[in-house]
Amino acid sequence: MAWSEHVVVRDGVRLACRDWGGPGQQPIVLLHGLAGHAGEWDVLARRLSSRYRVVAVDQRGHGASELHPRDVSRAAYVADVIAVIDHMALQRPVLVGQSLGGHTAMLTAAAHPGLVRALVLVEAGSGGPHPNGPVDIGGWLDSWPTPFASHETAAAFLGGGPVGAGWAAGLEERDGGWWPRFDRNVMVRSLAENAQRSFQHEWGQVACPTLVILAQSSFIPAQEADAMLRQRPATTAMSIPGTGHDLHLEQPEILHTALSDFLDGLT
């Protein structure tokens, strides 16, 4: 099954979605991480769409969506998810998000409990003050030797294997090279609130069934994960051996099995 592009406009901001369709009554919304793109979910979305209604979103500032949105607050990202849900008439979707996309999914579920059937966090947590976060991300993005000479060169630099290929798929070819489809400063500004505080309170406001999937080499500190499970002990949690932060690219088949088991349990 192929996807089709569906565009949602909220407050003048263009949001591009990969609409995979699907025969099921249960919608699933997939949210990528910072500097990512909806195409990172293609393998998983194709598998899920055999049973579920699946939509993957290019979040503001990313991919085929608005490149330079003025508002990159956490509230703006959440409002975009609600706009997609409303515009595409997705009844009580399951929100699945990786990294910053998982954080957005969590905040959406916390603020709109009646709209979300369940929550899946992939390498995402409640976060905590991290003042150096934006500077670190800015430095990492500045290290990219853009434009890349070729798609293959980009994939090798960005990690090689399925991870490098997934990141390189988010680039665009123009002016004789391969460039990111995001603005570096927009990415840095998108992390401003996360650098300032923990969102532990919001995590405690999530009322729907929740699955947390972490990598063996996780970006989420062990103490943060432990605190999350103590605060919401009914949360289902698992770790996938031999994976890193981009486990959705490394092991989409295992992630599909974990998600399918979780979704089957909802019924």
PDB file of C-alpha atoms in Angstrom:
ATOM      1  CA  MET A   1       0.000   0.000   0.000  1.00  0.00           C
ATOM      2  CA  ALA A   2       1.332   3.452  -0.931  1.00  0.00           C
ATOM      3  CA  TRP A   3       0.783   6.662   0.990  1.00  0.00           C
ATOM      4  CA  SER A   4      -0.754   9.876  -0.311  1.00  0.00           C
ATOM      5  CA  GLU A   5       0.048  13.396   0.848  1.00  0.00           C
ATOM      6  CA  HIS A   6      -2.580  15.166   2.873  1.00  0.00           C
ATOM      7  CA  VAL A   7      -2.039  18.804   3.838  1.00  0.00           C
ATOM      8  CA  VAL A   8      -3.493  20.451   6.936  1.00  0.00           C
ATOM      9  CA  VAL A   9      -3.135  24.216   7.453  1.00  0.00           C
ATOM     10  CA  ARG A  10      -3.328  25.652  10.974  1.00  0.00           C
ATOM     11  CA  ASP A  11      -2.875  29.382  11.574  1.00  0.00           C
ATOM     12  CA  GLY A  12      -1.194  29.669   8.198  1.00  0.00           C
ATOM     13  CA  VAL A  13       1.304  26.864   8.912  1.00  0.00           C
ATOM     14  CA  ARG A  14       1.366  24.060   6.364  1.00  0.00           C
ATOM     15  CA  LEU A  15       1.486  20.555   7.858  1.00  0.00           C
ATOM     16  CA  ALA A  16       2.178  17.719   5.423  1.00  0.00           C
ATOM     17  CA  CYS A  17       1.013  14.217   6.329  1.00  0.00           C
ATOM     18  CA  ARG A  18       1.701  10.822   4.814  1.00  0.00           C
ATOM     19  CA  ASP A  19      -1.730   9.235   4.764  1.00  0.00           C
ATOM     20  CA  TRP A  20      -1.320   5.467   4.559  1.00  0.00           C
ATOM     21  CA  GLY A  21      -5.032   4.795   4.769  1.00  0.00           C
ATOM     22  CA  GLY A  22      -5.779   1.378   6.188  1.00  0.00           C
ATOM     23  CA  PRO A  23      -8.908  -0.699   6.738  1.00  0.00           C
ATOM     24  CA  GLY A  24      -9.110  -0.569  10.524  1.00  0.00           C
ATOM     25  CA  GLN A  25     -11.282   1.611  12.693  1.00  0.00           C
ATOM     26  CA  GLN A  26      -8.398   2.427  15.061  1.00  0.00           C
ATOM     27  CA  PRO A  27      -6.314   5.400  13.803  1.00  0.00           C
ATOM     28  CA  ILE A  28      -2.605   5.694  14.572  1.00  0.00           C
ATOM     29  CA  VAL A  29      -0.697   8.990  14.323  1.00  0.00           C
ATOM     30  CA  LEU A  30       3.101   8.738  13.978  1.00  0.00           C
ATOM     31  CA  LEU A  31       5.320  11.639  15.107  1.00  0.00           C
ATOM     32  CA  HIS A  32       9.047  11.795  14.250  1.00  0.00           C
ATOM     33  CA  GLY A  33      11.811  13.338  16.340  1.00  0.00           C
ATOM     34  CA  LEU A  34      13.764  16.590  16.064  1.00  0.00           C
ATOM     35  CA  ALA A  35      15.296  17.184  12.608  1.00  0.00           C
ATOM     36  CA  GLY A  36      13.471  14.100  11.372  1.00  0.00           C
ATOM     37  CA  HIS A  37      10.688  13.499   8.873  1.00  0.00           C
ATOM     38  CA  ALA A  38       7.541  11.439   8.383  1.00  0.00           C
ATOM     39  CA  GLY A  39       9.338   9.045   6.033  1.00  0.00           C
ATOM     40  CA  GLU A  40      11.250   7.570   8.979  1.00  0.00           C
ATOM     41  CA  TRP A  41       8.087   5.613   9.741  1.00  0.00           C
ATOM     42  CA  ASP A  42       7.578   4.149   6.243  1.00  0.00           C
ATOM     43  CA  VAL A  43       8.500   0.543   7.075  1.00  0.00           C
ATOM     44  CA  LEU A  44       6.429   0.530  10.252  1.00  0.00           C
ATOM     45  CA  ALA A  45       3.534   2.466   8.700  1.00  0.00           C
ATOM     46  CA  ARG A  46       3.307   0.051   5.767  1.00  0.00           C
ATOM     47  CA  ARG A  47       3.036  -2.886   8.164  1.00  0.00           C
ATOM     48  CA  LEU A  48       0.558  -1.200  10.487  1.00  0.00           C
ATOM     49  CA  SER A  49      -1.690  -0.043   7.636  1.00  0.00           C
ATOM     50  CA  SER A  50      -2.709  -3.638   6.932  1.00  0.00           C
ATOM     51  CA  ARG A  51      -4.814  -3.453  10.112  1.00  0.00           C
ATOM     52  CA  TYR A  52      -4.990   0.190  11.202  1.00  0.00           C
ATOM     53  CA  ARG A  53      -5.667   3.651   9.815  1.00  0.00           C
ATOM     54  CA  VAL A  54      -2.196   5.242   9.767  1.00  0.00           C
ATOM     55  CA  VAL A  55      -1.069   8.859   9.362  1.00  0.00           C
ATOM     56  CA  ALA A  56       2.554  10.032   9.698  1.00  0.00           C
ATOM     57  CA  VAL A  57       3.039  13.770  10.197  1.00  0.00           C
ATOM     58  CA  ASP A  58       5.864  16.063   9.075  1.00  0.00           C
ATOM     59  CA  GLN A  59       5.842  18.341  12.098  1.00  0.00           C
ATOM     60  CA  ARG A  60       6.235  22.105  11.749  1.00  0.00           C
ATOM     61  CA  GLY A  61       9.715  23.075  10.607  1.00  0.00           C
ATOM     62  CA  HIS A  62      10.371  19.594   9.221  1.00  0.00           C
ATOM     63  CA  GLY A  63      10.152  17.722   5.938  1.00  0.00           C
ATOM     64  CA  ALA A  64       7.443  18.936   3.577  1.00  0.00           C
ATOM     65  CA  SER A  65       5.791  21.116   6.216  1.00  0.00           C
ATOM     66  CA  GLU A  66       6.343  24.843   6.886  1.00  0.00           C
ATOM     67  CA  LEU A  67      10.114  25.409   7.025  1.00  0.00           C
ATOM     68  CA  HIS A  68      10.204  28.617   9.079  1.00  0.00           C
ATOM     69  CA  PRO A  69       7.274  28.701  11.522  1.00  0.00           C
ATOM     70  CA  ARG A  70       7.470  31.613  13.957  1.00  0.00           C
ATOM     71  CA  ASP A  71       6.040  29.631  16.835  1.00  0.00           C
ATOM     72  CA  VAL A  72       7.995  26.506  17.796  1.00  0.00           C
ATOM     73  CA  SER A  73       6.666  26.242  21.333  1.00  0.00           C
ATOM     74  CA  ARG A  74       5.604  22.916  22.760  1.00  0.00           C
ATOM     75  CA  ALA A  75       2.018  24.237  22.692  1.00  0.00           C
ATOM     76  CA  ALA A  76       2.263  24.905  18.954  1.00  0.00           C
ATOM     77  CA  TYR A  77       3.425  21.368  18.247  1.00  0.00           C
ATOM     78  CA  VAL A  78       0.556  19.984  20.338  1.00  0.00           C
ATOM     79  CA  ALA A  79      -1.998  22.208  18.619  1.00  0.00           C
ATOM     80  CA  ASP A  80      -0.761  20.905  15.265  1.00  0.00           C
ATOM     81  CA  VAL A  81      -1.433  17.319  16.315  1.00  0.00           C
ATOM     82  CA  ILE A  82      -4.952  18.244  17.386  1.00  0.00           C
ATOM     83  CA  ALA A  83      -5.500  20.036  14.063  1.00  0.00           C
ATOM     84  CA  VAL A  84      -4.444  16.926  12.141  1.00  0.00           C
ATOM     85  CA  ILE A  85      -6.703  14.719  14.271  1.00  0.00           C
ATOM     86  CA  ASP A  86      -9.683  17.051  13.770  1.00  0.00           C
ATOM     87  CA  HIS A  87      -9.138  17.789  10.085  1.00  0.00           C
ATOM     88  CA  MET A  88      -8.668  14.140   9.150  1.00  0.00           C
ATOM     89  CA  ALA A  89     -11.499  12.978  11.431  1.00  0.00           C
ATOM     90  CA  LEU A  90      -9.311  10.526  13.332  1.00  0.00           C
ATOM     91  CA  GLN A  91     -11.457   9.183  16.153  1.00  0.00           C
ATOM     92  CA  ARG A  92      -9.456   8.661  19.373  1.00  0.00           C
ATOM     93  CA  PRO A  93      -6.127   7.847  17.731  1.00  0.00           C
ATOM     94  CA  VAL A  94      -3.196   6.068  19.273  1.00  0.00           C
ATOM     95  CA  LEU A  95      -0.288   8.530  19.334  1.00  0.00           C
ATOM     96  CA  VAL A  96       3.152   7.051  18.614  1.00  0.00           C
ATOM     97  CA  GLY A  97       6.154   9.359  18.867  1.00  0.00           C
ATOM     98  CA  GLN A  98       9.920   8.998  18.828  1.00  0.00           C
ATOM     99  CA  SER A  99      12.204  11.353  20.781  1.00  0.00           C
ATOM    100  CA  LEU A 100      10.821  14.920  20.568  1.00  0.00           C
ATOM    101  CA  GLY A 101       7.819  13.513  18.691  1.00  0.00           C
ATOM    102  CA  GLY A 102       7.162  11.286  21.675  1.00  0.00           C
ATOM    103  CA  HIS A 103       7.349  14.308  23.947  1.00  0.00           C
ATOM    104  CA  THR A 104       4.777  16.047  21.740  1.00  0.00           C
ATOM    105  CA  ALA A 105       2.567  12.953  21.859  1.00  0.00           C
ATOM    106  CA  MET A 106       2.828  12.851  25.653  1.00  0.00           C
ATOM    107  CA  LEU A 107       1.854  16.517  26.020  1.00  0.00           C
ATOM    108  CA  THR A 108      -1.067  16.007  23.637  1.00  0.00           C
ATOM    109  CA  ALA A 109      -2.363  13.035  25.615  1.00  0.00           C
ATOM    110  CA  ALA A 110      -1.973  14.967  28.875  1.00  0.00           C
ATOM    111  CA  ALA A 111      -3.797  18.067  27.645  1.00  0.00           C
ATOM    112  CA  HIS A 112      -6.552  16.275  25.690  1.00  0.00           C
ATOM    113  CA  PRO A 113      -7.307  13.005  27.501  1.00  0.00           C
ATOM    114  CA  GLY A 114     -10.655  12.499  25.799  1.00  0.00           C
ATOM    115  CA  LEU A 115      -9.123  12.596  22.328  1.00  0.00           C
ATOM    116  CA  VAL A 116      -6.361  10.000  22.697  1.00  0.00           C
ATOM    117  CA  ARG A 117      -6.978   6.248  22.943  1.00  0.00           C
ATOM    118  CA  ALA A 118      -3.416   5.290  23.900  1.00  0.00           C
ATOM    119  CA  LEU A 119       0.144   6.597  23.928  1.00  0.00           C
ATOM    120  CA  VAL A 120       3.386   4.991  22.744  1.00  0.00           C
ATOM    121  CA  LEU A 121       6.690   6.666  23.585  1.00  0.00           C
ATOM    122  CA  VAL A 122       9.690   5.459  21.583  1.00  0.00           C
ATOM    123  CA  GLU A 123      12.922   6.701  23.125  1.00  0.00           C
ATOM    124  CA  ALA A 124      11.059   9.573  24.755  1.00  0.00           C
ATOM    125  CA  GLY A 125      10.424  10.615  28.332  1.00  0.00           C
ATOM    126  CA  SER A 126       9.237  13.362  30.640  1.00  0.00           C
ATOM    127  CA  GLY A 127      12.559  15.162  30.269  1.00  0.00           C
ATOM    128  CA  GLY A 128      14.329  17.455  32.666  1.00  0.00           C
ATOM    129  CA  PRO A 129      16.298  20.697  32.724  1.00  0.00           C
ATOM    130  CA  HIS A 130      19.108  20.451  30.196  1.00  0.00           C
ATOM    131  CA  PRO A 131      20.517  23.956  29.659  1.00  0.00           C
ATOM    132  CA  ASN A 132      23.176  22.757  27.235  1.00  0.00           C
ATOM    133  CA  GLY A 133      20.717  20.834  25.077  1.00  0.00           C
ATOM    134  CA  PRO A 134      20.089  23.485  22.403  1.00  0.00           C
ATOM    135  CA  VAL A 135      23.806  24.310  22.186  1.00  0.00           C
ATOM    136  CA  ASP A 136      24.681  20.629  21.844  1.00  0.00           C
ATOM    137  CA  ILE A 137      22.113  20.084  19.109  1.00  0.00           C
ATOM    138  CA  GLY A 138      23.232  23.241  17.314  1.00  0.00           C
ATOM    139  CA  GLY A 139      26.827  22.036  17.397  1.00  0.00           C
ATOM    140  CA  TRP A 140      25.830  18.643  16.056  1.00  0.00           C
ATOM    141  CA  LEU A 141      23.871  20.159  13.172  1.00  0.00           C
ATOM    142  CA  ASP A 142      26.752  22.532  12.441  1.00  0.00           C
ATOM    143  CA  SER A 143      29.014  19.506  12.073  1.00  0.00           C
ATOM    144  CA  TRP A 144      27.051  18.251   9.064  1.00  0.00           C
ATOM    145  CA  PRO A 145      29.199  18.841   5.948  1.00  0.00           C
ATOM    146  CA  THR A 146      26.314  20.267   3.932  1.00  0.00           C
ATOM    147  CA  PRO A 147      25.657  20.112   1.154  1.00  0.00           C
ATOM    148  CA  PHE A 148      26.426  16.421   0.961  1.00  0.00           C
ATOM    149  CA  ALA A 149      27.946  15.432  -2.362  1.00  0.00           C
ATOM    150  CA  SER A 150      25.612  12.464  -2.742  1.00  0.00           C
ATOM    151  CA  HIS A 151      22.827  10.609  -1.034  1.00  0.00           C
ATOM    152  CA  GLU A 152      25.272   7.776  -0.263  1.00  0.00           C
ATOM    153  CA  THR A 153      27.766  10.179   1.311  1.00  0.00           C
ATOM    154  CA  ALA A 154      25.033  11.590   3.517  1.00  0.00           C
ATOM    155  CA  ALA A 155      23.829   8.157   4.606  1.00  0.00           C
ATOM    156  CA  ALA A 156      27.369   7.145   5.574  1.00  0.00           C
ATOM    157  CA  PHE A 157      27.947  10.339   7.575  1.00  0.00           C
ATOM    158  CA  LEU A 158      24.593  10.072   9.343  1.00  0.00           C
ATOM    159  CA  GLY A 159      25.325   6.649  10.761  1.00  0.00           C
ATOM    160  CA  GLY A 160      25.281   4.190   7.883  1.00  0.00           C
ATOM    161  CA  GLY A 161      22.962   1.203   7.628  1.00  0.00           C
ATOM    162  CA  PRO A 162      19.222   1.704   8.142  1.00  0.00           C
ATOM    163  CA  VAL A 163      19.794   4.671  10.478  1.00  0.00           C
ATOM    164  CA  GLY A 164      21.897   6.586   7.941  1.00  0.00           C
ATOM    165  CA  ALA A 165      19.486   5.704   5.148  1.00  0.00           C
ATOM    166  CA  GLY A 166      16.538   6.906   7.214  1.00  0.00           C
ATOM    167  CA  TRP A 167      18.144  10.243   7.986  1.00  0.00           C
ATOM    168  CA  ALA A 168      19.380  10.703   4.411  1.00  0.00           C
ATOM    169  CA  ALA A 169      15.865  10.094   3.121  1.00  0.00           C
ATOM    170  CA  GLY A 170      14.927  13.386   4.752  1.00  0.00           C
ATOM    171  CA  LEU A 171      17.325  15.390   2.597  1.00  0.00           C
ATOM    172  CA  GLU A 172      16.499  17.157  -0.673  1.00  0.00           C
ATOM    173  CA  GLU A 173      18.635  17.528  -3.777  1.00  0.00           C
ATOM    174  CA  ARG A 174      19.147  21.127  -4.966  1.00  0.00           C
ATOM    175  CA  ASP A 175      21.939  23.411  -6.124  1.00  0.00           C
ATOM    176  CA  GLY A 176      24.215  20.509  -6.896  1.00  0.00           C
ATOM    177  CA  GLY A 177      24.069  18.845  -3.494  1.00  0.00           C
ATOM    178  CA  TRP A 178      21.915  17.264  -0.805  1.00  0.00           C
ATOM    179  CA  TRP A 179      20.535  19.567   1.897  1.00  0.00           C
ATOM    180  CA  PRO A 180      18.484  19.158   5.089  1.00  0.00           C
ATOM    181  CA  ARG A 181      14.790  19.955   4.828  1.00  0.00           C
ATOM    182  CA  PHE A 182      14.869  21.994   8.006  1.00  0.00           C
ATOM    183  CA  ASP A 183      16.459  25.182   9.303  1.00  0.00           C
ATOM    184  CA  ARG A 184      19.149  24.750  11.910  1.00  0.00           C
ATOM    185  CA  ASN A 185      17.954  27.685  14.040  1.00  0.00           C
ATOM    186  CA  VAL A 186      14.366  26.445  14.020  1.00  0.00           C
ATOM    187  CA  MET A 187      15.582  23.114  15.385  1.00  0.00           C
ATOM    188  CA  VAL A 188      17.530  24.796  18.175  1.00  0.00           C
ATOM    189  CA  ARG A 189      14.583  27.028  19.128  1.00  0.00           C
ATOM    190  CA  SER A 190      12.280  24.000  19.205  1.00  0.00           C
ATOM    191  CA  LEU A 191      14.244  22.680  22.183  1.00  0.00           C
ATOM    192  CA  ALA A 192      14.110  25.875  24.239  1.00  0.00           C
ATOM    193  CA  GLU A 193      11.347  24.787  26.623  1.00  0.00           C
ATOM    194  CA  ASN A 194      12.731  21.274  27.055  1.00  0.00           C
ATOM    195  CA  ALA A 195      16.039  22.780  28.152  1.00  0.00           C
ATOM    196  CA  GLN A 196      14.386  24.754  30.939  1.00  0.00           C
ATOM    197  CA  ARG A 197      12.329  22.276  32.941  1.00  0.00           C
ATOM    198  CA  SER A 198      10.991  18.794  33.513  1.00  0.00           C
ATOM    199  CA  PHE A 199       7.564  17.826  32.210  1.00  0.00           C
ATOM    200  CA  GLN A 200       6.987  15.328  34.999  1.00  0.00           C
ATOM    201  CA  HIS A 201       3.707  17.009  35.937  1.00  0.00           C
ATOM    202  CA  GLU A 202       2.352  16.571  32.409  1.00  0.00           C
ATOM    203  CA  TRP A 203       3.448  12.931  32.398  1.00  0.00           C
ATOM    204  CA  GLY A 204       1.379  12.455  35.538  1.00  0.00           C
ATOM    205  CA  GLN A 205      -1.664  13.905  33.763  1.00  0.00           C
ATOM    206  CA  VAL A 206      -1.653  11.213  31.057  1.00  0.00           C
ATOM    207  CA  ALA A 207      -4.650   8.963  31.715  1.00  0.00           C
ATOM    208  CA  CYS A 208      -4.630   6.608  28.723  1.00  0.00           C
ATOM    209  CA  PRO A 209      -2.851   3.233  28.406  1.00  0.00           C
ATOM    210  CA  THR A 210       0.824   3.865  27.721  1.00  0.00           C
ATOM    211  CA  LEU A 211       3.701   1.860  26.290  1.00  0.00           C
ATOM    212  CA  VAL A 212       7.271   3.094  26.718  1.00  0.00           C
ATOM    213  CA  ILE A 213       9.876   1.513  24.423  1.00  0.00           C
ATOM    214  CA  LEU A 214      13.523   2.287  25.120  1.00  0.00           C
ATOM    215  CA  ALA A 215      16.747   1.317  23.387  1.00  0.00           C
ATOM    216  CA  GLN A 216      19.475  -0.679  25.053  1.00  0.00           C
ATOM    217  CA  SER A 217      21.727   2.357  24.522  1.00  0.00           C
ATOM    218  CA  SER A 218      18.992   4.810  25.421  1.00  0.00           C
ATOM    219  CA  PHE A 219      19.122   8.595  25.398  1.00  0.00           C
ATOM    220  CA  ILE A 220      16.707   8.508  28.347  1.00  0.00           C
ATOM    221  CA  PRO A 221      18.622   8.452  31.663  1.00  0.00           C
ATOM    222  CA  ALA A 222      17.832   5.398  33.764  1.00  0.00           C
ATOM    223  CA  GLN A 223      16.774   7.570  36.692  1.00  0.00           C
ATOM    224  CA  GLU A 224      14.273   9.407  34.483  1.00  0.00           C
ATOM    225  CA  ALA A 225      12.757   6.159  33.229  1.00  0.00           C
ATOM    226  CA  ASP A 226      12.575   4.782  36.780  1.00  0.00           C
ATOM    227  CA  ALA A 227      10.870   7.951  38.018  1.00  0.00           C
ATOM    228  CA  MET A 228       8.322   7.767  35.182  1.00  0.00           C
ATOM    229  CA  LEU A 229       7.394   4.181  36.082  1.00  0.00           C
ATOM    230  CA  ARG A 230       7.128   5.004  39.772  1.00  0.00           C
ATOM    231  CA  GLN A 231       4.825   7.903  38.978  1.00  0.00           C
ATOM    232  CA  ARG A 232       2.631   5.851  36.621  1.00  0.00           C
ATOM    233  CA  PRO A 233       3.166   2.196  37.605  1.00  0.00           C
ATOM    234  CA  ALA A 234       0.505   0.898  35.199  1.00  0.00           C
ATOM    235  CA  THR A 235       2.742   1.912  32.284  1.00  0.00           C
ATOM    236  CA  THR A 236       3.981  -0.940  30.104  1.00  0.00           C
ATOM    237  CA  ALA A 237       7.716  -0.615  29.480  1.00  0.00           C
ATOM    238  CA  MET A 238      10.251  -2.573  27.447  1.00  0.00           C
ATOM    239  CA  SER A 239      13.798  -2.286  26.143  1.00  0.00           C
ATOM    240  CA  ILE A 240      14.975  -3.601  22.765  1.00  0.00           C
ATOM    241  CA  PRO A 241      18.451  -5.183  22.927  1.00  0.00           C
ATOM    242  CA  GLY A 242      21.164  -4.018  20.574  1.00  0.00           C
ATOM    243  CA  THR A 243      19.501  -0.728  19.661  1.00  0.00           C
ATOM    244  CA  GLY A 244      20.188   2.981  19.978  1.00  0.00           C
ATOM    245  CA  HIS A 245      18.092   6.136  19.938  1.00  0.00           C
ATOM    246  CA  ASP A 246      16.828   5.503  16.382  1.00  0.00           C
ATOM    247  CA  LEU A 247      15.517   2.054  17.177  1.00  0.00           C
ATOM    248  CA  HIS A 248      12.479   2.693  14.941  1.00  0.00           C
ATOM    249  CA  LEU A 249      14.920   2.695  12.016  1.00  0.00           C
ATOM    250  CA  GLU A 250      17.154  -0.075  13.358  1.00  0.00           C
ATOM    251  CA  GLN A 251      14.469  -2.591  14.288  1.00  0.00           C
ATOM    252  CA  PRO A 252      11.096  -1.665  12.714  1.00  0.00           C
ATOM    253  CA  GLU A 253       9.973  -5.301  12.687  1.00  0.00           C
ATOM    254  CA  ILE A 254      10.495  -5.712  16.434  1.00  0.00           C
ATOM    255  CA  LEU A 255       8.809  -2.368  17.031  1.00  0.00           C
ATOM    256  CA  HIS A 256       5.876  -3.518  14.893  1.00  0.00           C
ATOM    257  CA  THR A 257       5.498  -6.659  16.987  1.00  0.00           C
ATOM    258  CA  ALA A 258       5.633  -4.668  20.234  1.00  0.00           C
ATOM    259  CA  LEU A 259       3.068  -2.174  18.986  1.00  0.00           C
ATOM    260  CA  SER A 260       0.757  -4.865  17.639  1.00  0.00           C
ATOM    261  CA  ASP A 261       0.806  -6.738  20.945  1.00  0.00           C
ATOM    262  CA  PHE A 262       0.085  -3.507  22.830  1.00  0.00           C
ATOM    263  CA  LEU A 263      -2.740  -2.515  20.491  1.00  0.00           C
ATOM    264  CA  ASP A 264      -4.272  -5.991  20.677  1.00  0.00           C
ATOM    265  CA  GLY A 265      -4.296  -5.613  24.443  1.00  0.00           C
ATOM    266  CA  LEU A 266      -6.347  -2.415  24.205  1.00  0.00           C
ATOM    267  CA  THR A 267      -9.340  -4.377  22.920  1.00  0.00           C
TER     268      THR A 267
END
